[in-house]
Amino acid sequence: MNGSIRRRLTVSLLSTLFVVFAAGMVALHFAVREEFIESFDQALATEARAISTLVTVRADGTVSLAFSDKFLRGFDDDVASDFYQLWDADGGSLARSESLEDKPDLPMKAGSMKKPKYFFLELPDGKRGRGIGVRFEPRPAIKGTKAESRPLTLVVAAHSGRLDEELRELLIETGTWAAALLLAVGLLVPWLLHLGLKPLDRLADEVAAVDASTLDARFATGALPLELTPIATKLNAFMERLEASFERERRVSAAMAHELRTPIAELRTLAESALRWPDTRPPATDADALDIARQMEAIVSRMLALARSESGQLAAARQPANPAEHVRRAWQSLEGAAAARRASAAIEVEPAQVEADPALLHSILVNLIENAIEYGPEGGTIRITGTAQADGYRLLVANAAPDLTPTDTAHLFERFWRKEAARSGGVHMGLGLALVREFARAMGWEVHARLEPPQTLVIALLAPLQAASAGRPDPG
Amino acid sequence: MRVLYVEDSPRLLRSVAAALERTGYAVDTASDGEEGLWMAGCAAYDAVILDIMLPKLDGLTLLRRMREAGNDAHVLLLTARDTVAERVEGLRTGADDYLVKPFALEELLARVEALCRRTYGAKQNPIVVDDLSVDTAQRIVTRAGRPVDLTAREYNLMEYLARRRGEVVTRADIEEHIYNGESPTSNAVDSAVCILRRKLAIDNPAPLIHTRRGLGYVLGPDR
């Protein structure tokens, strides 16, 4: 999903809070409004009850109203803020407040005494008002007598000007508060989000600042909130790997440049000397030039082989192979080189059938043995052992390595890595073991290096056995 | 001028040493750091050419040890390491110059020559003594405006004396700086000086090379 978290949170929080606040304020407004109207209605009900208690019925059925408009000032014609009218059961008007004067009747709407009817109305004087209508049975004029009575209808109404005014004020007040609260929410939400997302912003800034020159930078996890700590921890681990791989690449590029610079310098010096002193050109010049070309060719072809292997272009043609036979052939091809360094071999390789690409396996073995001859002490013994085990076929090439340290073994398979930074000439340029690793990988083999006491370098190859012949010797 | 060249690539060692010798330097070579350090302590070299990535003892450590031992020979680092940081490190360790492989032979020779010039505090070329002029770049000697015909060894002797003009130069100094590897016979230096004197006197008989009995020779105008 695209877009910013901050924007999405702001929009969703603001819209939700706006709706909730607005609904709350509307509900509050109506609750308070009801309260106001109810208290107005109570006053009306009190007046209606007061008037109804003063209405009596005589034994002959006539109704009398012992009430004067002077009792309640509002009913008087000079104030005329309150009104009442009384009707008999047939709808004949029995009494009207003075305030009604010659104005039309009040509307005859009524409920019971227990459940009176309240309503807004336009008063006879044209103003807005609120009224109460009740139907009730008047009490007999003389206590204890029984009079035939029929229910009367009483409507009491009053100007609702003050109520309306209060309701208007309430509306303005709740509206103002609602606006103020919504404004506060509108300001607080982005600010709180800004505070809340600060660690994320900081982390994002730190990540954005990383480039190839600052790969040693690490993200501080201490100050981060719990949710971001795993992200920063993962990022740090990623940075570590990235830094290591950049460093390795840098080392390889520098080493390759170095490996090529020296033969180029040799070639250039040879050519410049020959041009400068044509008469005294040493006879070895051409042989030297050829050697240099061969060395550069070896570097380039090995680099190409590595690049092909690393990019997955090296297709291993796996087929059953007998390691014992391959070891024998590899040693044979290097007997001359071994003799030059008075190196001997102790070979104990069990015959077996493993899955291997014959060309790659030969190259692996030649590189390992060549390495042991070249870097082992002069006159040393190279031990090559092969045993079929439950987890596969284990092929070990071991030679004395007096100068190697355990930390060196981690670099052995790096391109151009050599214990001694200096060149030793010839075709050894620190690519042999890198090739071994890549070729082993291409065949689905594993390769490890370890230093065993007393100062012996052991390079172990682990090959998957052919299922049918696992552990079974095969004369091959 | 005697130069030490320490380099582990045998082909480069061979061809650069040959080029230096043909240019007139007496050249000693070493193929690893330990041998280089030992040789640097054995003779007073006018310039040392040093590779950095050397077996047994790397070039920078070799240089540091040379300086610690009070050896102030002029050192040119000749290496495949080309980053600014590496050049700076090399110069700070005590090198006088730095050249990255691959290099132009011409440039290497010019830099070695410049280092040798510095050894004797002379920056100008040609070196002029009275009416004698020694052009160290073109390797031409003139007296009173006329060229003096000299063999390579005679020229080397002339240049060495010219670089140290006004100073007493002992026979041992001349043997060490002029003769390449071979040990000269007891009067070889005297006869070489004698031949040089004769050739310089062709266009102007006023002697320039004076003998300080029991000490050596001094190049300077007749007083």
XYZ file of C-alpha atoms in Angstrom:
699
model
C 0.000 0.000 0.000
C 1.381 3.402 -0.934
C 0.994 6.756 0.833
C 2.216 7.860 4.214
C 1.292 6.217 7.523
C 1.128 9.676 9.079
C -1.355 10.861 6.471
C -3.514 7.764 6.766
C -3.519 7.940 10.574
C -4.293 11.671 10.506
C -7.211 11.264 8.139
C -8.699 8.248 9.903
C -8.202 9.640 13.430
C -9.520 13.085 12.542
C -12.572 11.807 10.691
C -13.416 9.305 13.468
C -12.907 11.843 16.234
C -14.889 14.492 14.324
C -17.855 12.146 13.892
C -17.723 10.947 17.528
C -17.385 14.485 18.912
C -20.090 15.907 16.667
C -22.507 13.092 17.572
C -21.673 13.557 21.264
C -22.283 17.271 21.138
C -25.618 16.803 19.310
C -26.720 14.189 21.858
C -25.655 16.447 24.724
C -27.485 19.364 23.179
C -30.727 17.415 22.885
C -30.435 16.014 26.402
C -30.029 19.486 27.893
C -32.801 20.823 25.656
C -35.159 18.101 26.930
C -34.205 19.023 30.472
C -35.119 22.671 29.846
C -38.462 21.767 28.249
C -39.263 19.338 31.058
C -38.760 21.945 33.727
C -40.980 24.354 31.720
C -43.595 21.577 31.436
C -43.462 20.964 35.184
C -44.353 24.609 35.798
C -47.259 24.267 33.343
C -48.405 21.050 35.058
C -48.312 22.748 38.464
C -50.555 25.540 37.150
C -52.924 23.021 35.527
C -53.127 21.000 38.750
C -53.762 24.160 40.789
C -56.622 25.197 38.518
C -58.101 21.701 38.372
C -58.269 21.443 42.185
C -60.318 24.624 42.250
C -62.930 23.223 39.859
C -65.911 21.621 41.668
C -69.184 20.078 40.579
C -72.371 20.574 42.423
C -75.000 17.962 43.067
C -77.004 19.241 40.148
C -74.099 18.771 37.896
C -73.143 22.412 37.440
C -69.473 23.209 37.494
C -67.973 26.030 39.467
C -64.502 27.448 39.281
C -63.322 29.048 42.475
C -60.390 30.697 40.794
C -59.601 34.272 40.067
C -57.120 35.320 37.447
C -55.636 37.576 40.072
C -54.308 34.503 41.900
C -51.768 33.950 39.178
C -50.524 37.119 37.758
C -49.840 35.756 34.321
C -53.486 35.074 33.611
C -54.445 38.700 34.202
C -55.361 40.645 31.088
C -52.728 43.317 31.748
C -49.851 40.809 31.904
C -51.353 38.141 29.618
C -48.412 35.796 29.542
C -50.369 32.724 30.633
C -53.696 31.404 29.399
C -56.180 28.748 30.337
C -59.518 27.526 29.094
C -61.895 24.942 30.540
C -64.383 22.915 28.504
C -67.178 20.648 29.557
C -67.539 17.115 28.279
C -69.488 18.306 25.302
C -66.845 20.804 24.304
C -68.659 23.846 25.560
C -66.289 26.452 26.939
C -66.859 26.809 30.653
C -64.164 29.311 31.565
C -61.356 31.330 29.948
C -58.575 33.335 31.488
C -58.844 37.062 31.323
C -55.681 37.074 29.294
C -57.629 35.482 26.469
C -60.056 38.495 26.386
C -61.855 38.324 23.097
C -59.212 36.292 21.394
C -59.935 32.914 19.880
C -60.072 29.773 21.969
C -57.027 27.739 22.869
C -56.724 24.483 20.937
C -58.500 21.679 22.806
C -55.850 18.945 23.108
C -55.676 16.863 26.229
C -54.285 13.797 27.861
C -55.125 12.199 31.221
C -54.179 13.752 34.524
C -51.440 11.151 34.875
C -50.237 11.586 31.340
C -50.982 15.129 30.282
C -50.522 16.246 26.714
C -47.819 18.870 26.132
C -47.554 20.777 22.893
C -46.148 23.869 21.280
C -48.748 26.190 19.873
C -49.329 29.616 18.499
C -51.037 31.577 21.271
C -54.131 33.660 20.540
C -51.926 36.769 20.829
C -49.879 35.411 17.933
C -46.794 34.549 20.007
C -45.208 31.149 20.378
C -46.150 29.220 23.450
C -46.327 25.816 25.090
C -49.400 24.295 26.493
C -50.631 21.406 28.629
C -53.959 19.740 28.155
C -55.577 17.445 30.786
C -58.885 15.705 31.096
C -60.065 15.381 34.712
C -63.124 14.765 36.827
C -63.871 17.703 39.143
C -64.405 16.921 42.820
C -67.873 17.514 44.395
C -68.499 20.946 45.829
C -69.467 19.519 49.244
C -67.122 16.977 50.690
C -68.632 13.584 51.226
C -71.511 14.155 48.768
C -71.730 12.427 45.538
C -72.290 14.401 42.452
C -72.712 13.234 38.968
C -69.741 14.449 37.135
C -68.403 14.196 33.592
C -64.805 14.780 32.674
C -63.713 18.341 31.902
C -60.892 19.455 29.635
C -58.397 22.037 30.794
C -55.734 23.584 28.630
C -53.127 25.832 30.220
C -50.648 27.627 27.975
C -47.818 30.086 28.513
C -45.481 32.200 26.434
C -42.398 30.115 25.698
C -40.250 33.160 24.921
C -37.805 32.542 27.758
C -37.591 28.835 27.000
C -36.897 29.588 23.366
C -34.264 32.094 24.414
C -32.615 29.525 26.697
C -32.772 26.893 23.988
C -31.144 29.291 21.521
C -28.391 30.085 24.005
C -27.919 26.358 24.598
C -27.583 25.797 20.866
C -24.992 28.579 20.547
C -23.070 27.315 23.579
C -22.995 23.683 22.495
C -22.131 24.802 18.958
C -19.255 26.945 20.228
C -17.935 24.181 22.455
C -18.230 21.692 19.655
C -16.266 23.971 17.314
C -13.597 24.581 19.972
C -13.254 20.883 20.726
C -13.080 19.953 17.065
C -10.408 22.602 16.507
C -8.446 21.240 19.469
C -8.750 17.709 18.062
C -7.687 18.982 14.635
C -4.527 20.469 16.157
C -3.775 17.781 18.742
C -4.035 14.756 16.481
C -1.276 15.838 14.031
C 0.916 16.995 16.933
C 0.509 13.742 18.845
C 1.128 11.778 15.665
C 4.260 13.827 15.075
C 5.467 12.971 18.587
C 4.460 9.333 18.267
C 6.070 8.819 14.869
C 9.292 10.664 15.732
C 11.314 7.464 16.364
C 10.114 6.116 13.026
C 11.109 9.394 11.307
C 14.509 9.250 12.994
C 15.045 5.661 11.903
C 13.945 6.560 8.364
C 16.405 9.491 8.306
C 19.219 7.243 9.544
C 18.411 4.629 6.910
C 18.228 7.316 4.202
C 21.682 8.598 5.207
C 23.315 5.209 4.591
C 25.401 4.918 1.438
C 28.368 2.914 0.269
C 30.751 5.085 2.323
C 28.832 4.759 5.619
C 28.233 1.041 5.779
C 29.918 0.944 9.199
C 27.003 2.925 10.646
C 24.665 1.029 13.011
C 21.189 2.045 14.200
C 20.886 2.730 17.930
C 18.297 0.293 19.280
C 18.347 1.508 22.904
C 16.236 4.620 22.363
C 13.764 2.992 19.988
C 10.231 1.931 20.959
C 9.611 -1.811 21.254
C 7.828 -2.005 17.897
C 10.861 -0.643 16.020
C 13.569 -2.514 17.919
C 13.260 -5.740 15.865
C 13.348 -3.700 12.639
C 16.503 -1.841 13.710
C 18.089 -5.081 14.926
C 17.376 -6.745 11.582
C 18.652 -3.665 9.733
C 21.857 -3.755 11.782
C 22.379 -7.414 10.954
C 21.722 -6.626 7.310
C 24.188 -3.714 7.418
C 26.810 -5.996 8.936
C 26.415 -8.477 6.108
C 26.375 -5.696 3.543
C 29.513 -4.129 4.994
C 31.283 -7.479 5.025
C 30.292 -8.180 1.445
C 31.304 -4.669 0.278
C 34.586 -5.093 2.117
C 35.123 -8.464 0.459
C 34.325 -6.991 -2.953
C 36.708 -4.087 -2.295
C 39.433 -6.509 -1.259
C 38.839 -8.634 -4.337
C 38.855 -5.634 -6.704
C 42.006 -4.232 -5.093
C 43.651 -7.652 -5.182
C 42.698 -8.186 -8.810
C 44.003 -4.741 -9.747
C 47.184 -5.595 -7.877
C 47.508 -8.972 -9.572
C 47.175 -7.373 -12.988
C 49.253 -4.276 -12.280
C 52.435 -6.216 -11.629
C 52.486 -8.252 -14.865
C 51.512 -5.111 -16.802
C 54.388 -3.232 -15.159
C 56.721 -6.101 -16.072
C 55.543 -6.124 -19.659
C 55.775 -2.374 -19.976
C 59.273 -2.244 -18.544
C 60.387 -5.049 -20.880
C 58.986 -3.236 -23.898
C 60.307 0.187 -22.919
C 63.783 -1.207 -22.197
C 63.797 -2.999 -25.552
C 62.846 0.213 -27.340
C 65.304 2.330 -25.409
C 68.300 0.034 -25.754
C 67.568 -2.015 -28.898
C 71.176 -3.197 -29.217
C 71.425 -4.767 -25.785
C 68.084 -6.533 -25.674
C 68.476 -9.481 -23.261
C 67.669 -12.884 -24.807
C 65.175 -13.686 -22.031
C 62.889 -10.803 -23.052
C 60.591 -12.824 -25.294
C 60.358 -15.742 -22.884
C 59.539 -13.271 -20.108
C 56.863 -11.598 -22.250
C 55.296 -15.005 -22.951
C 55.342 -15.913 -19.241
C 53.663 -12.636 -18.389
C 50.985 -13.172 -21.032
C 50.364 -16.697 -19.669
C 50.065 -15.379 -16.145
C 47.550 -12.718 -17.176
C 45.653 -15.258 -19.222
C 45.468 -17.560 -16.181
C 44.124 -14.719 -14.021
C 41.526 -13.734 -16.579
C 40.354 -17.283 -17.320
C 40.083 -18.138 -13.637
C 38.178 -14.918 -12.946
C 35.848 -15.766 -15.810
C 35.329 -19.283 -14.464
C 34.524 -17.822 -11.044
C 32.158 -15.230 -12.480
C 30.364 -17.887 -14.537
C 30.100 -20.152 -11.538
C 28.873 -17.392 -9.252
C 26.219 -16.269 -11.713
C 24.945 -19.836 -11.987
C 26.101 -20.307 -15.587
C 28.298 -23.232 -14.661
C 26.247 -26.343 -15.327
C 27.713 -29.385 -13.608
C 27.163 -32.600 -15.542
C 26.791 -34.904 -12.566
C 27.461 -38.571 -13.043
C 28.779 -41.442 -10.965
C 32.491 -41.042 -10.283
C 35.102 -42.880 -8.255
C 37.074 -40.401 -6.111
C 40.015 -42.815 -5.771
C 40.527 -42.784 -9.519
C 40.283 -38.984 -9.723
C 42.757 -38.511 -6.859
C 45.228 -40.833 -8.571
C 44.956 -38.925 -11.870
C 45.213 -35.502 -10.204
C 48.347 -36.545 -8.291
C 49.889 -37.975 -11.444
C 49.407 -34.679 -13.286
C 51.251 -32.853 -10.501
C 54.112 -35.231 -9.864
C 56.557 -32.899 -11.610
C 55.553 -29.930 -9.440
C 55.688 -32.135 -6.335
C 59.169 -33.366 -7.224
C 60.391 -29.788 -7.634
C 59.369 -29.099 -4.011
C 60.332 -32.631 -2.854
C 56.736 -33.140 -1.737
C 55.315 -36.651 -1.328
C 51.776 -37.931 -1.025
C 50.178 -40.398 1.394
C 46.988 -41.435 -0.364
C 44.346 -43.580 1.341
C 41.183 -43.116 -0.626
C 38.435 -45.728 -0.385
C 36.835 -46.433 -3.726
C 33.170 -45.413 -3.866
C 30.607 -44.012 -6.234
C 29.855 -40.354 -5.735
C 27.961 -37.863 -7.852
C 30.371 -35.488 -9.552
C 31.183 -33.639 -12.731
C 34.439 -35.364 -13.774
C 36.016 -32.173 -15.189
C 35.110 -30.078 -12.143
C 36.224 -32.783 -9.698
C 39.568 -33.061 -11.478
C 39.985 -29.293 -11.327
C 39.097 -29.258 -7.603
C 41.619 -31.982 -6.791
C 44.369 -30.416 -8.915
C 43.828 -27.057 -7.209
C 43.846 -28.584 -3.717
C 46.967 -30.671 -4.327
C 48.739 -27.817 -6.143
C 47.929 -25.569 -3.213
C 49.312 -28.108 -0.742
C 52.521 -28.488 -2.800
C 53.000 -24.750 -3.269
C 52.200 -23.540 0.227
C 53.245 -26.546 2.323
C 56.867 -26.713 3.530
C 59.435 -28.046 1.101
C 59.844 -31.813 1.421
C 56.448 -32.111 3.153
C 53.903 -34.894 2.937
C 50.413 -34.325 1.581
C 47.836 -36.680 3.099
C 44.803 -37.434 0.985
C 42.179 -39.635 2.618
C 38.715 -40.603 1.459
C 36.100 -42.463 3.475
C 32.482 -43.298 2.804
C 30.395 -42.282 5.798
C 26.719 -42.253 6.657
C 26.285 -38.609 5.645
C 28.312 -38.839 2.443
C 31.771 -39.378 1.099
C 34.458 -37.423 2.938
C 37.610 -36.490 1.037
C 40.369 -34.777 3.044
C 43.512 -33.078 1.744
C 45.910 -32.237 4.580
C 49.314 -30.587 4.609
C 51.543 -28.913 7.173
C 50.900 -25.144 7.346
C 53.315 -23.754 9.940
C 52.351 -20.088 9.425
C 48.577 -20.413 9.157
C 46.393 -19.184 12.039
C 42.846 -20.364 12.804
C 41.484 -16.975 11.669
C 43.146 -17.425 8.271
C 40.916 -20.404 7.503
C 37.933 -18.026 7.257
C 39.642 -16.244 4.322
C 41.081 -19.244 2.521
C 38.255 -19.446 -0.022
C 38.204 -15.702 -0.758
C 39.340 -14.655 -4.177
C 42.959 -13.391 -4.201
C 43.446 -14.115 -0.515
C 46.940 -15.301 0.366
C 48.559 -15.699 3.722
C 51.412 -13.547 2.537
C 50.262 -10.463 0.694
C 53.212 -10.619 -1.684
C 53.014 -12.394 -4.999
C 54.930 -15.555 -5.456
C 54.875 -15.455 -9.245
C 53.638 -18.238 -11.499
C 49.968 -19.069 -11.834
C 49.150 -18.917 -8.131
C 47.260 -15.742 -7.572
C 44.900 -16.740 -4.768
C 42.101 -17.941 -7.013
C 42.571 -21.703 -6.694
C 40.612 -22.235 -3.481
C 37.907 -19.776 -4.554
C 37.462 -21.933 -7.648
C 37.405 -25.083 -5.525
C 34.541 -23.689 -3.485
C 32.535 -22.586 -6.527
C 33.073 -25.864 -8.382
C 32.115 -27.863 -5.275
C 28.976 -25.788 -4.923
C 28.079 -26.355 -8.571
C 28.301 -30.129 -8.002
C 26.261 -29.959 -4.793
C 29.323 -30.746 -2.652
C 30.419 -29.000 0.518
C 33.919 -27.768 1.248
C 35.402 -26.654 4.584
C 38.840 -25.749 5.833
C 40.138 -26.206 9.348
C 43.433 -26.056 11.159
C 44.241 -29.176 13.148
C 47.092 -29.643 15.585
C 49.994 -29.720 14.971
C 49.565 -26.839 12.444
C 47.954 -28.959 9.755
C 45.611 -27.464 7.217
C 42.790 -29.859 6.397
C 40.478 -29.134 3.500
C 37.430 -31.370 3.653
C 35.121 -32.135 0.762
C 31.785 -33.750 1.510
C 30.110 -35.416 -1.454
C 26.648 -36.929 -1.612
C 26.896 -40.667 -2.131
C 25.104 -42.425 -4.937
C 22.089 -43.946 -3.154
C 22.626 -47.463 -4.477
C 26.283 -47.736 -3.521
C 26.387 -45.784 -0.237
C 29.300 -47.026 1.774
C 29.903 -49.938 -0.568
C 33.392 -50.147 -2.051
C 33.447 -50.245 -5.787
C 36.596 -51.233 -7.610
C 35.792 -48.449 -10.207
C 75.151 6.587 -7.972
C 74.286 3.417 -6.087
C 70.685 2.252 -6.000
C 69.039 -0.602 -4.079
C 65.977 -2.181 -5.657
C 63.782 -4.483 -3.504
C 61.117 -6.336 -5.500
C 59.687 -9.857 -5.287
C 58.669 -10.201 -8.927
C 61.831 -11.698 -10.477
C 60.995 -10.471 -13.989
C 60.414 -6.878 -12.884
C 63.505 -7.017 -10.686
C 65.587 -8.177 -13.618
C 64.325 -5.686 -16.190
C 64.235 -2.590 -13.955
C 67.701 -3.376 -12.549
C 69.013 -3.772 -16.118
C 67.466 -0.435 -17.137
C 69.019 1.304 -14.127
C 72.428 -0.200 -14.866
C 72.247 0.889 -18.488
C 71.429 4.384 -17.304
C 74.651 4.357 -15.306
C 73.600 3.410 -11.806
C 75.320 0.844 -9.685
C 72.414 -1.422 -8.740
C 71.961 -3.913 -5.918
C 68.816 -6.021 -5.759
C 66.919 -7.952 -3.111
C 63.834 -10.134 -3.601
C 62.340 -10.102 -0.129
C 61.945 -7.686 2.745
C 64.468 -9.234 5.099
C 67.210 -9.314 2.473
C 66.324 -5.742 1.479
C 66.613 -4.503 5.070
C 69.955 -6.250 5.499
C 71.318 -4.761 2.271
C 70.052 -1.274 3.071
C 72.182 -1.423 6.223
C 75.289 -2.616 4.388
C 75.953 0.325 2.051
C 75.158 4.029 1.701
C 72.638 4.033 -1.143
C 71.808 7.201 -3.039
C 68.300 5.883 -3.613
C 66.260 2.839 -2.576
C 63.385 1.576 -4.726
C 60.996 -0.421 -2.590
C 57.973 -2.579 -3.377
C 55.396 -2.687 -0.558
C 53.990 -6.202 -0.838
C 57.117 -8.207 -0.161
C 57.571 -11.683 1.279
C 58.970 -12.054 4.813
C 58.895 -8.337 5.619
C 56.584 -5.877 3.887
C 58.008 -2.716 2.328
C 56.460 -0.306 4.823
C 57.873 -2.199 7.800
C 61.231 -2.368 6.054
C 61.106 1.412 5.547
C 60.091 2.013 9.159
C 62.983 -0.138 10.422
C 65.401 1.662 8.093
C 64.324 5.005 9.499
C 64.456 3.720 13.089
C 68.020 2.584 12.447
C 68.868 6.153 11.342
C 69.134 5.265 7.642
C 68.056 8.376 5.764
C 68.605 7.124 2.183
C 66.020 8.497 -0.246
C 63.285 5.937 -0.763
C 60.898 5.577 -3.707
C 57.944 3.258 -3.096
C 57.129 1.400 -6.302
C 53.896 -0.511 -5.774
C 50.584 -1.654 -7.186
C 48.773 -0.117 -4.207
C 47.272 3.020 -5.632
C 44.704 4.520 -3.256
C 45.256 7.982 -1.796
C 45.260 6.477 1.707
C 48.005 4.041 0.713
C 50.121 6.762 -0.886
C 49.687 8.960 2.182
C 50.575 6.056 4.472
C 53.676 5.329 2.415
C 54.877 8.937 2.430
C 54.127 9.329 6.147
C 56.093 6.187 6.924
C 59.163 7.963 5.568
C 59.169 7.505 1.799
C 60.416 10.413 -0.328
C 58.413 9.474 -3.409
C 55.682 7.098 -4.545
C 55.121 5.560 -7.967
C 52.248 3.234 -8.868
C 52.631 0.145 -11.076
C 52.361 -0.022 -14.012
C 54.720 2.905 -14.573
C 56.619 4.479 -17.452
C 60.282 3.485 -17.313
C 61.186 7.069 -18.251
C 59.328 8.403 -15.239
C 60.916 5.891 -12.875
C 64.394 6.858 -14.105
C 63.595 10.584 -13.772
C 62.326 10.108 -10.230
C 65.375 8.055 -9.228
C 67.580 10.749 -10.702
C 65.700 13.437 -8.762
C 66.177 11.447 -5.543
C 69.924 11.115 -6.241
C 70.109 14.851 -6.867
C 68.502 15.460 -3.524
C 71.070 13.234 -1.844
C 73.714 15.838 -2.648
C 71.515 18.861 -2.062
C 71.728 19.927 -5.708
C 68.472 20.773 -7.333
C 69.723 22.541 -10.418
C 70.678 20.768 -13.610
C 73.223 21.091 -15.153
C 75.772 21.251 -12.346
C 78.265 24.017 -13.145
C 81.777 24.212 -11.694
C 83.814 27.086 -13.183
C 83.696 26.428 -16.972
C 82.676 22.762 -16.468
C 79.018 21.798 -16.949
C 77.518 18.358 -16.119
C 74.024 17.808 -17.524
C 72.738 14.857 -15.437
C 69.559 14.488 -17.490
C 71.291 14.203 -20.871
C 74.477 12.834 -19.341
C 76.611 15.347 -21.268
C 79.755 17.004 -19.891
C 81.168 20.189 -21.443
C 84.310 22.160 -20.625
C 84.754 25.731 -21.930
C 81.631 25.174 -24.046
C 83.005 22.056 -25.793
C 81.718 18.539 -25.139
C 84.031 16.161 -23.292
C 83.938 12.597 -24.610
C 83.584 10.185 -21.654
C 82.828 6.464 -21.229
C 79.824 5.471 -19.057
C 82.012 4.821 -16.012
C 84.002 8.019 -16.527
C 80.745 9.928 -16.759
C 79.486 8.313 -13.530
C 82.689 9.345 -11.775
C 82.381 12.871 -13.216
C 78.740 13.179 -12.091
C 79.521 11.841 -8.627
C 82.377 14.311 -8.172
C 80.192 17.129 -9.572
C 77.343 16.304 -7.172
C 79.771 16.465 -4.268
C 81.702 19.460 -5.591
C 83.745 21.329 -3.010
C 83.764 18.250 -0.702
C 86.536 15.757 -0.132
C 85.460 12.504 -1.831
C 87.343 9.444 -0.587
C 88.441 6.543 -2.753
C 86.096 4.303 -0.734
C 83.160 6.611 -1.552
C 83.983 6.378 -5.244
C 84.304 2.607 -5.108
C 80.964 2.272 -3.333
C 78.990 4.596 -5.584
C 80.499 3.958 -8.998
C 81.459 0.305 -9.213
C 78.542 -2.067 -9.746
C 79.066 -5.228 -7.763
C 82.688 -5.821 -8.918
C 85.536 -4.914 -6.563
C 87.933 -2.554 -8.326
C 91.683 -3.115 -8.196
C 93.664 -1.011 -5.677
C 94.623 1.752 -8.101
C 91.520 1.589 -10.335
C 90.050 4.738 -8.774
C 93.338 6.652 -9.116
C 93.735 5.697 -12.764
C 90.075 6.542 -13.516
C 90.593 9.983 -11.933
C 93.800 10.415 -13.906
C 92.040 9.662 -17.219
C 89.207 12.019 -16.331
C 91.681 14.823 -15.503
C 93.369 14.368 -18.868
C 90.088 14.545 -20.794
C 88.978 17.664 -18.866
C 92.296 19.399 -19.667
C 91.861 19.131 -23.447
C 89.926 22.399 -23.788
C 91.240 24.158 -20.673
C 94.421 23.099 -18.888
C 93.382 24.678 -15.559
C 92.981 21.704 -13.151
C 89.527 21.052 -11.673
C 90.076 17.774 -9.790
C 92.502 18.309 -6.898
C 94.157 15.629 -4.802
C 94.028 15.927 -1.003
C 96.856 13.691 0.000
C 95.773 10.809 2.210
C 92.145 11.922 2.025
C 90.785 11.853 -1.514
C 89.741 14.230 -4.260
C 87.958 17.591 -4.440
C 86.255 19.029 -7.549
C 86.486 22.819 -7.716
C 88.106 25.754 -9.551
C 91.862 26.149 -9.188
C 92.821 28.516 -6.354
